[in-house]
Short mmCIF file of C-alpha atoms in Angstrom, two decimals:
data_model
loop_
_atom_site.label_atom_id
_atom_site.label_comp_id
_atom_site.label_asym_id
_atom_site.label_seq_id
_atom_site.Cartn_x
_atom_site.Cartn_y
_atom_site.Cartn_z
CA UNK A 9 7.97 9.28 19.63
CA UNK A 10 8.52 5.54 20.13
CA UNK A 11 7.64 4.28 23.59
CA UNK A 12 10.08 1.88 25.29
CA UNK A 13 7.63 -0.96 26.02
CA UNK A 14 6.07 -3.43 23.57
CA UNK A 15 2.47 -2.82 22.56
CA UNK A 16 -0.09 -5.59 22.59
CA UNK A 17 -2.05 -5.56 19.34
CA UNK A 18 -5.64 -6.75 18.98
CA UNK A 19 -6.77 -6.47 15.38
CA UNK A 20 -8.86 -8.66 13.12
CA UNK A 21 -9.82 -9.16 9.50
CA UNK A 22 -8.37 -6.63 7.05
CA UNK A 23 -6.94 -4.53 9.88
CA UNK A 24 -4.76 -7.44 11.01
CA UNK A 25 -3.25 -7.75 7.53
CA UNK A 26 -1.25 -4.57 8.17
CA UNK A 27 1.01 -6.75 10.32
CA UNK A 28 1.80 -8.92 7.28
CA UNK A 29 3.23 -5.96 5.37
CA UNK A 30 5.00 -4.56 8.44
CA UNK A 31 6.66 -7.93 9.02
CA UNK A 32 7.77 -8.17 5.37
CA UNK A 33 9.43 -4.75 5.49
CA UNK A 34 11.05 -5.48 8.86
CA UNK A 35 12.53 -8.73 7.51
CA UNK A 36 13.81 -6.90 4.43
CA UNK A 37 15.55 -4.30 6.57
CA UNK A 38 17.60 -7.07 8.20
CA UNK A 39 18.58 -8.63 4.87
CA UNK A 40 22.07 -8.00 3.45
CA UNK A 41 20.32 -7.32 0.11
CA UNK A 42 17.69 -5.01 1.57
CA UNK A 43 15.50 -3.24 -0.96
CA UNK A 44 13.64 -0.72 1.20
CA UNK A 45 16.23 -0.08 3.94
CA UNK A 46 13.22 0.35 6.23
CA UNK A 47 14.76 0.45 9.69
CA UNK A 48 11.68 2.21 11.05
CA UNK A 49 9.53 -0.82 10.15
CA UNK A 50 11.93 -3.11 12.02
CA UNK A 51 11.86 -0.76 15.00
CA UNK A 52 8.06 -0.71 15.12
CA UNK A 53 7.81 -4.48 14.70
CA UNK A 54 10.22 -4.99 17.61
CA UNK A 55 7.93 -2.95 19.84
CA UNK A 56 4.74 -4.83 19.00
CA UNK A 57 3.60 -7.82 21.00
CA UNK A 58 2.35 -10.09 18.21
CA UNK A 59 3.20 -13.54 16.89
CA UNK A 60 4.68 -12.56 13.53
CA UNK A 61 5.36 -16.21 12.71
CA UNK A 62 1.62 -16.38 12.17
CA UNK A 63 1.89 -14.18 9.09
CA UNK A 64 4.94 -15.73 7.45
CA UNK A 65 4.50 -17.17 3.98
CA UNK A 66 2.41 -14.43 2.37
CA UNK A 67 5.02 -13.46 -0.23
CA UNK A 68 7.21 -11.18 1.88
CA UNK A 69 9.58 -10.25 -0.93
CA UNK A 70 6.73 -9.43 -3.30
CA UNK A 71 5.29 -7.03 -0.73
CA UNK A 72 8.65 -5.31 -0.45
CA UNK A 73 8.91 -4.98 -4.23
CA UNK A 74 5.37 -3.61 -4.35
CA UNK A 75 6.26 -0.99 -1.76
CA UNK A 76 9.46 -0.05 -3.59
CA UNK A 77 7.64 0.51 -6.88
CA UNK A 78 5.02 2.68 -5.20
CA UNK A 79 7.77 4.62 -3.42
CA UNK A 80 9.48 5.21 -6.77
CA UNK A 81 6.33 6.55 -8.40
CA UNK A 82 5.73 8.81 -5.42
CA UNK A 83 9.29 10.15 -5.45
CA UNK A 84 8.99 10.92 -9.17
CA UNK A 85 5.74 12.77 -8.54
CA UNK A 86 7.24 14.83 -5.71
CA UNK A 87 10.21 15.78 -7.87
CA UNK A 88 7.75 17.25 -10.33
CA UNK A 89 5.37 18.72 -7.73
CA UNK A 90 7.33 19.59 -4.56
CA UNK A 91 4.26 21.32 -3.10
CA UNK A 92 2.00 18.28 -3.56
CA UNK A 93 -0.51 16.66 -1.24
CA UNK A 94 0.06 12.97 -0.49
CA UNK A 95 -2.74 10.63 0.59
CA UNK A 96 -1.61 7.26 1.94
CA UNK A 97 -4.85 5.27 2.11
CA UNK A 98 -5.18 2.35 4.49
CA UNK A 99 -1.72 3.23 5.78
CA UNK A 100 -1.66 0.73 8.65
CA UNK A 101 1.79 0.90 10.22
CA UNK A 102 3.43 1.76 6.93
CA UNK A 103 6.55 3.92 7.30
CA UNK A 104 6.52 5.44 3.81
CA UNK A 105 6.69 8.99 5.18
CA UNK A 106 9.93 8.03 6.95
CA UNK A 107 11.37 6.32 3.87
CA UNK A 108 10.55 9.14 1.46
CA UNK A 109 11.29 12.07 3.80
CA UNK A 110 9.19 14.48 1.73
CA UNK A 111 10.07 18.17 1.29
CA UNK A 112 8.70 20.53 3.93
CA UNK A 113 6.38 21.94 1.27
CA UNK A 114 4.46 18.64 1.02
CA UNK A 115 1.27 18.03 2.98
CA UNK A 116 1.03 14.34 3.85
CA UNK A 117 -2.05 12.53 5.17
CA UNK A 118 -2.12 8.95 6.42
CA UNK A 119 -5.65 7.51 6.58
CA UNK A 120 -6.91 4.36 8.27
CA UNK A 121 -9.48 2.93 10.68
CA UNK A 122 -9.62 4.54 14.15
CA UNK A 123 -8.51 1.24 15.73
CA UNK A 124 -5.40 1.23 13.54
CA UNK A 125 -4.63 4.88 14.22
CA UNK A 126 -4.70 4.30 17.96
CA UNK A 127 -1.76 1.94 17.45
CA UNK A 128 -0.05 4.17 14.91
CA UNK A 129 -0.07 7.09 17.33
CA UNK A 130 2.43 5.23 19.51
CA UNK A 131 4.96 5.63 16.70
CA UNK A 132 3.94 8.79 14.84
CA UNK A 133 2.38 12.08 15.83
CA UNK A 134 0.71 14.87 13.89
CA UNK A 135 3.05 17.72 13.05
CA UNK A 136 3.48 20.47 10.52
CA UNK A 137 2.98 18.89 7.09
CA UNK A 138 1.96 15.48 8.41
CA UNK A 139 -1.43 14.43 9.72
CA UNK A 140 -3.13 11.15 10.58
CA UNK A 141 -6.83 10.83 9.82
CA UNK A 142 -8.90 8.22 11.65
CA UNK A 143 -11.51 6.92 9.25
CA UNK A 144 -12.44 4.05 7.00
CA UNK A 145 -11.41 5.12 3.50
CA UNK A 146 -14.92 4.25 2.25
CA UNK A 147 -16.56 6.87 4.52
CA UNK A 148 -15.30 9.60 2.15
CA UNK A 149 -16.28 12.57 4.31
CA UNK A 150 -12.69 12.51 5.64
CA UNK A 151 -11.67 14.18 2.37
CA UNK A 152 -13.23 17.42 3.57
CA UNK A 153 -10.31 17.79 6.02
CA UNK A 154 -7.83 18.11 3.16
CA UNK A 155 -7.05 21.20 1.06
CA UNK A 156 -7.85 20.55 -2.58
CA UNK A 157 -5.73 23.22 -4.27
CA UNK A 158 -2.45 21.33 -4.82
CA UNK A 159 -1.66 18.34 -7.05
CA UNK A 160 -2.33 15.09 -5.19
CA UNK A 161 -0.60 11.73 -5.19
CA UNK A 162 -2.77 8.94 -3.80
CA UNK A 163 -1.18 5.65 -2.70
CA UNK A 164 -3.27 2.61 -1.81
CA UNK A 165 -0.92 -0.27 -1.00
CA UNK A 166 -2.53 -3.65 -0.40
CA UNK A 167 -5.86 -1.99 0.31
CA UNK A 168 -8.32 -1.93 -2.57
CA UNK A 169 -8.49 -5.74 -2.79
CA UNK A 170 -10.52 -5.67 0.43
CA UNK A 171 -13.20 -3.44 -1.11
CA UNK A 172 -15.93 -4.36 -3.55
CA UNK A 173 -15.68 -3.06 -7.09
CA UNK A 174 -18.51 -0.61 -6.44
CA UNK A 175 -16.68 0.73 -3.37
CA UNK A 176 -13.49 1.15 -5.42
CA UNK A 177 -15.42 2.97 -8.12
CA UNK A 178 -17.03 5.32 -5.61
CA UNK A 179 -13.68 6.05 -3.98
CA UNK A 180 -12.00 6.80 -7.31
CA UNK A 181 -14.88 9.02 -8.40
CA UNK A 182 -14.79 10.95 -5.14
CA UNK A 183 -11.04 11.53 -5.37
CA UNK A 184 -11.07 12.66 -9.00
CA UNK A 185 -14.03 14.96 -8.32
CA UNK A 186 -12.47 16.46 -5.20
CA UNK A 187 -8.95 17.24 -6.46
CA UNK A 188 -8.18 19.24 -9.63
CA UNK A 189 -5.48 16.85 -10.82
CA UNK A 190 -2.96 14.28 -9.66
CA UNK A 191 -2.07 10.62 -9.74
CA UNK A 192 -3.21 7.48 -8.00
CA UNK A 193 -1.22 4.27 -7.66
CA UNK A 194 -2.36 0.93 -6.27
CA UNK A 195 -2.10 -2.83 -6.70
CA UNK A 196 -4.67 -5.29 -8.00
CA UNK A 197 -4.83 -9.09 -7.82
CA UNK A 198 -6.33 -11.52 -10.30
CA UNK A 199 -8.87 -14.23 -9.51
CA UNK A 200 -6.18 -16.94 -9.54
CA UNK A 201 -4.18 -15.15 -6.82
CA UNK A 202 -7.23 -14.45 -4.69
CA UNK A 203 -8.62 -17.95 -4.91
CA UNK A 204 -5.19 -19.48 -4.25
CA UNK A 205 -4.67 -17.53 -1.03
CA UNK A 206 -8.29 -17.32 0.12
CA UNK A 207 -8.27 -20.07 2.76
CA UNK A 208 -4.87 -19.19 4.18
CA UNK A 209 -5.76 -15.50 4.53
CA UNK A 210 -9.12 -16.24 6.13
CA UNK A 211 -7.67 -18.77 8.55
CA UNK A 212 -4.84 -16.44 9.58
CA UNK A 213 -6.66 -13.11 9.87
CA UNK A 214 -10.30 -13.63 8.97
CA UNK A 215 -9.86 -11.16 6.11
CA UNK A 216 -11.26 -11.68 2.63
CA UNK A 217 -10.25 -10.22 -0.72
CA UNK A 218 -13.29 -8.98 -2.64
CA UNK A 219 -12.06 -7.16 -5.76
CA UNK A 220 -10.53 -9.35 -8.46
CA UNK A 221 -9.00 -7.87 -11.62
CA UNK A 222 -8.18 -10.26 -14.45
CA UNK A 223 -8.06 -7.56 -17.12
CA UNK A 224 -6.78 -4.09 -16.20
CA UNK A 225 -9.14 -2.61 -18.77
CA UNK A 226 -11.82 -3.31 -16.16
CA UNK A 227 -10.10 -0.71 -13.99
CA UNK A 228 -9.73 1.76 -16.85
CA UNK A 229 -13.51 1.74 -17.27
CA UNK A 230 -14.29 2.58 -13.65
CA UNK A 231 -13.56 6.26 -14.07
CA UNK A 232 -13.41 8.23 -17.31
CA UNK A 233 -11.10 10.84 -15.77
CA UNK A 234 -8.37 8.30 -15.07
CA UNK A 235 -5.73 7.70 -17.74
CA UNK A 236 -3.39 4.78 -17.14
CA UNK A 237 0.32 5.59 -16.91
CA UNK A 238 1.59 2.10 -16.16
CA UNK A 239 0.62 -1.47 -15.41
CA UNK A 240 3.52 -3.49 -14.02
CA UNK A 241 3.41 -7.18 -13.19
CA UNK A 242 5.04 -7.72 -9.81
CA UNK A 243 7.12 -10.48 -11.44
CA UNK A 244 8.34 -8.08 -14.13
CA UNK A 245 9.35 -5.32 -11.74
CA UNK A 246 12.86 -3.97 -12.18
CA UNK A 247 13.41 -4.52 -8.46
CA UNK A 248 13.22 -8.30 -8.80
CA UNK A 249 16.92 -8.27 -9.68
CA UNK A 250 17.70 -7.13 -6.12
CA UNK A 251 16.47 -10.45 -4.70
CA UNK A 252 18.74 -13.47 -4.07
CA UNK A 253 19.56 -15.42 -7.25
CA UNK A 254 17.31 -18.41 -6.44
CA UNK A 255 14.26 -16.20 -5.98
CA UNK A 256 15.04 -14.18 -9.10
CA UNK A 257 14.99 -17.37 -11.16
CA UNK A 258 11.77 -18.52 -9.52
CA UNK A 259 9.95 -15.26 -10.16
CA UNK A 260 11.33 -15.01 -13.69
CA UNK A 261 9.90 -18.45 -14.43
CA UNK A 262 6.55 -17.51 -12.89
CA UNK A 263 6.50 -14.43 -15.09
CA UNK A 264 6.16 -16.62 -18.20
CA UNK A 265 2.94 -18.24 -16.96
CA UNK A 266 -0.06 -15.91 -17.58
CA UNK A 267 -2.03 -16.81 -14.45
CA UNK A 268 1.07 -16.29 -12.30
CA UNK A 269 2.39 -13.28 -14.22
CA UNK A 270 -0.82 -11.35 -13.57
CA UNK A 271 -1.30 -12.43 -9.95
CA UNK A 272 -0.47 -8.92 -8.82
CA UNK A 273 -0.10 -5.81 -10.93
CA UNK A 274 0.85 -2.30 -9.92
CA UNK A 275 -1.18 0.39 -11.63
CA UNK A 276 -0.56 4.10 -11.95
CA UNK A 277 -3.15 6.57 -13.26
CA UNK A 278 -3.21 10.31 -13.81
CA UNK A 279 -6.23 12.59 -13.82
#
């Protein structure tokens, strides 16, 4: 239940970056051409005492498109497996569970650092079918809290870039060993994107991207159980057409330049 008074937020490094994505989704909800229709994000942002101007300029529309594509893949999975388990890794203040409104047969787990969950608990509470888990996603023992019998859909939005490749590999191996089958969807950034935004990100939040992916075949080789379903350039997403005309033209042009086209890709794997 949302409390009536603003909450002062003290986060740093990768934890602070959750406010970038929250801000992007809140701005989108107030747009006449909204893509996510995420009123819950706008509500949460309005109750947080934080200088959101600080995190402007990090590609707000691209973050919204990223979220929409991941939402779409999740909705398709839940249509096929209405009794699925959903893991939302590094959830931050993401409101995906409110946007999707999963069937009552779904068991949904949001996972993030304890410091983040203390903030999240002002806006969400554990209930039947929904649970918040306070843990770094690299700890991995948090998985023992989750039943492993049902198909699983794992979402990692704007998260894995902050891990090393070895940490990503260990996480993927743990997930595919723990669950019998499912899907995992996440985004990756190339070295051009990471180097271009490195100083701005560090100056704003102190965070640092660690995992660069210039060739998605690098990801394919991390885990033999994973079979790629899709690799979508953010600039080639079908949701680009929902943006204002000027931005559609800009992103279309960027999509013809290889280093720009592959700045961020959305990947979906089954196992």
